[in-house]
């Protein structure tokens, strides 16, 4: 699946097959498997390269807060906490994706023509 529209149409088709209660066991099993695949694709995953960057931001933020606290400079503590929080938020937005999107990005270079 390479787009949200494809996911929506596949989910609709699978639900519709199950609603019709057709006597074909293979068709029903396929629809259930498709819904399970779509559900698994909604789970959030981390990009591997993002984990190191996130760990670095957390460590640097803690270092800034601790050093600022030991020095008694409240501005350094606040700046370290705020800056690391903002950077951490940006990294989470950048490196956390739904599993189906990660797979779609991986497959994008080999897709000749997009479908739905």
PDB file of C-alpha atoms in Angstrom:
ATOM      1  CA  UNK A   1       0.000   0.000   0.000  1.00  0.00           C
ATOM      2  CA  UNK A   2       1.416   3.309  -1.013  1.00  0.00           C
ATOM      3  CA  UNK A   3      -1.291   5.802  -0.058  1.00  0.00           C
ATOM      4  CA  UNK A   4      -3.936   6.481   2.543  1.00  0.00           C
ATOM      5  CA  UNK A   5      -6.580   6.245  -0.192  1.00  0.00           C
ATOM      6  CA  UNK A   6      -5.482   2.695  -1.041  1.00  0.00           C
ATOM      7  CA  UNK A   7      -5.731   1.761   2.634  1.00  0.00           C
ATOM      8  CA  UNK A   8      -9.240   3.199   2.877  1.00  0.00           C
ATOM      9  CA  UNK A   9     -10.448   1.352  -0.220  1.00  0.00           C
ATOM     10  CA  UNK A  10      -8.914  -1.938   0.874  1.00  0.00           C
ATOM     11  CA  UNK A  11     -10.478  -1.612   4.321  1.00  0.00           C
ATOM     12  CA  UNK A  12     -13.846  -0.801   2.795  1.00  0.00           C
ATOM     13  CA  UNK A  13     -13.633  -3.804   0.437  1.00  0.00           C
ATOM     14  CA  UNK A  14     -12.631  -6.190   3.235  1.00  0.00           C
ATOM     15  CA  UNK A  15     -15.423  -4.971   5.523  1.00  0.00           C
ATOM     16  CA  UNK A  16     -17.928  -5.217   2.681  1.00  0.00           C
ATOM     17  CA  UNK A  17     -16.926  -8.812   1.948  1.00  0.00           C
ATOM     18  CA  UNK A  18     -17.423  -9.698   5.604  1.00  0.00           C
ATOM     19  CA  UNK A  19     -20.788  -7.876   5.710  1.00  0.00           C
ATOM     20  CA  UNK A  20     -22.056  -9.897   2.748  1.00  0.00           C
ATOM     21  CA  UNK A  21     -21.333 -13.146   4.600  1.00  0.00           C
ATOM     22  CA  UNK A  22     -20.511 -15.030   1.437  1.00  0.00           C
ATOM     23  CA  UNK A  23     -20.240 -18.815   1.779  1.00  0.00           C
ATOM     24  CA  UNK A  24     -16.689 -18.805   0.348  1.00  0.00           C
ATOM     25  CA  UNK A  25     -14.351 -19.537   3.277  1.00  0.00           C
ATOM     26  CA  UNK A  26     -11.209 -18.522   1.340  1.00  0.00           C
ATOM     27  CA  UNK A  27     -12.718 -15.135   0.501  1.00  0.00           C
ATOM     28  CA  UNK A  28     -13.777 -14.534   4.107  1.00  0.00           C
ATOM     29  CA  UNK A  29     -10.360 -15.604   5.401  1.00  0.00           C
ATOM     30  CA  UNK A  30      -8.674 -13.292   2.885  1.00  0.00           C
ATOM     31  CA  UNK A  31     -10.825 -10.360   3.983  1.00  0.00           C
ATOM     32  CA  UNK A  32     -10.020 -11.025   7.638  1.00  0.00           C
ATOM     33  CA  UNK A  33      -6.310 -11.284   6.816  1.00  0.00           C
ATOM     34  CA  UNK A  34      -6.474  -7.991   4.927  1.00  0.00           C
ATOM     35  CA  UNK A  35      -8.106  -6.249   7.884  1.00  0.00           C
ATOM     36  CA  UNK A  36      -5.431  -7.698  10.184  1.00  0.00           C
ATOM     37  CA  UNK A  37      -2.711  -6.423   7.821  1.00  0.00           C
ATOM     38  CA  UNK A  38      -4.299  -2.972   7.731  1.00  0.00           C
ATOM     39  CA  UNK A  39      -4.513  -2.951  11.522  1.00  0.00           C
ATOM     40  CA  UNK A  40      -0.843  -3.944  11.835  1.00  0.00           C
ATOM     41  CA  UNK A  41       0.076  -1.153   9.425  1.00  0.00           C
ATOM     42  CA  UNK A  42      -1.413   1.436  11.766  1.00  0.00           C
ATOM     43  CA  UNK A  43       1.128   0.635  14.476  1.00  0.00           C
ATOM     44  CA  UNK A  44       3.804   3.261  15.008  1.00  0.00           C
ATOM     45  CA  UNK A  45       7.467   2.415  14.477  1.00  0.00           C
ATOM     46  CA  UNK A  46      10.767   4.260  14.777  1.00  0.00           C
ATOM     47  CA  UNK A  47      13.249   4.853  12.000  1.00  0.00           C
ATOM     48  CA  UNK A  48      16.559   3.300  13.043  1.00  0.00           C
ATOM     49  CA  UNK A  49      18.629   6.452  12.503  1.00  0.00           C
ATOM     50  CA  UNK A  50      16.312   8.461  14.737  1.00  0.00           C
ATOM     51  CA  UNK A  51      17.037   6.491  17.884  1.00  0.00           C
ATOM     52  CA  UNK A  52      20.630   7.709  18.132  1.00  0.00           C
ATOM     53  CA  UNK A  53      19.612  11.325  17.542  1.00  0.00           C
ATOM     54  CA  UNK A  54      16.895  11.102  20.197  1.00  0.00           C
ATOM     55  CA  UNK A  55      19.308   9.595  22.722  1.00  0.00           C
ATOM     56  CA  UNK A  56      21.833  12.367  21.974  1.00  0.00           C
ATOM     57  CA  UNK A  57      19.235  15.113  22.493  1.00  0.00           C
ATOM     58  CA  UNK A  58      18.096  13.588  25.786  1.00  0.00           C
ATOM     59  CA  UNK A  59      21.675  13.274  27.062  1.00  0.00           C
ATOM     60  CA  UNK A  60      22.598  16.814  25.993  1.00  0.00           C
ATOM     61  CA  UNK A  61      19.448  18.202  27.618  1.00  0.00           C
ATOM     62  CA  UNK A  62      20.193  16.396  30.867  1.00  0.00           C
ATOM     63  CA  UNK A  63      23.804  17.576  30.821  1.00  0.00           C
ATOM     64  CA  UNK A  64      22.712  21.180  30.307  1.00  0.00           C
ATOM     65  CA  UNK A  65      20.178  20.969  33.133  1.00  0.00           C
ATOM     66  CA  UNK A  66      22.586  19.287  35.548  1.00  0.00           C
ATOM     67  CA  UNK A  67      25.480  21.657  34.780  1.00  0.00           C
ATOM     68  CA  UNK A  68      23.186  24.668  35.006  1.00  0.00           C
ATOM     69  CA  UNK A  69      21.842  23.405  38.324  1.00  0.00           C
ATOM     70  CA  UNK A  70      25.306  22.779  39.728  1.00  0.00           C
ATOM     71  CA  UNK A  71      26.429  26.240  38.618  1.00  0.00           C
ATOM     72  CA  UNK A  72      23.285  27.791  40.067  1.00  0.00           C
ATOM     73  CA  UNK A  73      22.321  29.438  36.775  1.00  0.00           C
ATOM     74  CA  UNK A  74      18.572  29.054  36.372  1.00  0.00           C
ATOM     75  CA  UNK A  75      18.639  30.432  32.816  1.00  0.00           C
ATOM     76  CA  UNK A  76      20.869  27.543  31.676  1.00  0.00           C
ATOM     77  CA  UNK A  77      18.566  25.016  33.334  1.00  0.00           C
ATOM     78  CA  UNK A  78      15.473  26.514  31.688  1.00  0.00           C
ATOM     79  CA  UNK A  79      17.178  26.937  28.301  1.00  0.00           C
ATOM     80  CA  UNK A  80      18.494  23.348  28.383  1.00  0.00           C
ATOM     81  CA  UNK A  81      15.093  21.953  29.309  1.00  0.00           C
ATOM     82  CA  UNK A  82      13.181  24.001  26.731  1.00  0.00           C
ATOM     83  CA  UNK A  83      15.655  23.498  23.910  1.00  0.00           C
ATOM     84  CA  UNK A  84      15.962  19.756  24.452  1.00  0.00           C
ATOM     85  CA  UNK A  85      12.172  19.421  24.689  1.00  0.00           C
ATOM     86  CA  UNK A  86      11.683  21.252  21.395  1.00  0.00           C
ATOM     87  CA  UNK A  87      14.392  19.204  19.677  1.00  0.00           C
ATOM     88  CA  UNK A  88      12.962  15.976  21.079  1.00  0.00           C
ATOM     89  CA  UNK A  89       9.501  16.884  19.780  1.00  0.00           C
ATOM     90  CA  UNK A  90      10.909  17.609  16.327  1.00  0.00           C
ATOM     91  CA  UNK A  91      12.796  14.323  16.277  1.00  0.00           C
ATOM     92  CA  UNK A  92       9.709  12.360  17.294  1.00  0.00           C
ATOM     93  CA  UNK A  93       7.741  14.013  14.491  1.00  0.00           C
ATOM     94  CA  UNK A  94      10.553  13.281  12.034  1.00  0.00           C
ATOM     95  CA  UNK A  95      11.422   9.672  12.920  1.00  0.00           C
ATOM     96  CA  UNK A  96       8.178   8.090  14.125  1.00  0.00           C
ATOM     97  CA  UNK A  97       5.787   6.866  11.445  1.00  0.00           C
ATOM     98  CA  UNK A  98       3.016   4.386  10.943  1.00  0.00           C
ATOM     99  CA  UNK A  99       4.418   1.076   9.719  1.00  0.00           C
ATOM    100  CA  UNK A 100       2.555   1.250   6.394  1.00  0.00           C
ATOM    101  CA  UNK A 101       4.084   4.671   5.637  1.00  0.00           C
ATOM    102  CA  UNK A 102       7.600   3.391   6.290  1.00  0.00           C
ATOM    103  CA  UNK A 103       6.936   0.497   3.922  1.00  0.00           C
ATOM    104  CA  UNK A 104       5.456   2.840   1.293  1.00  0.00           C
ATOM    105  CA  UNK A 105       8.524   5.100   1.491  1.00  0.00           C
ATOM    106  CA  UNK A 106      10.786   2.058   1.119  1.00  0.00           C
ATOM    107  CA  UNK A 107       8.907   0.855  -1.966  1.00  0.00           C
ATOM    108  CA  UNK A 108       8.475   4.280  -3.596  1.00  0.00           C
ATOM    109  CA  UNK A 109      11.627   4.087  -5.780  1.00  0.00           C
ATOM    110  CA  UNK A 110      10.520   0.818  -7.421  1.00  0.00           C
ATOM    111  CA  UNK A 111       6.903   1.797  -8.114  1.00  0.00           C
ATOM    112  CA  UNK A 112       6.534   2.617 -11.764  1.00  0.00           C
ATOM    113  CA  UNK A 113       3.010   4.039 -11.625  1.00  0.00           C
ATOM    114  CA  UNK A 114       0.882   4.826  -8.589  1.00  0.00           C
ATOM    115  CA  UNK A 115      -2.541   3.289  -8.409  1.00  0.00           C
ATOM    116  CA  UNK A 116      -5.491   4.632  -6.495  1.00  0.00           C
TER     117      UNK A 116
END
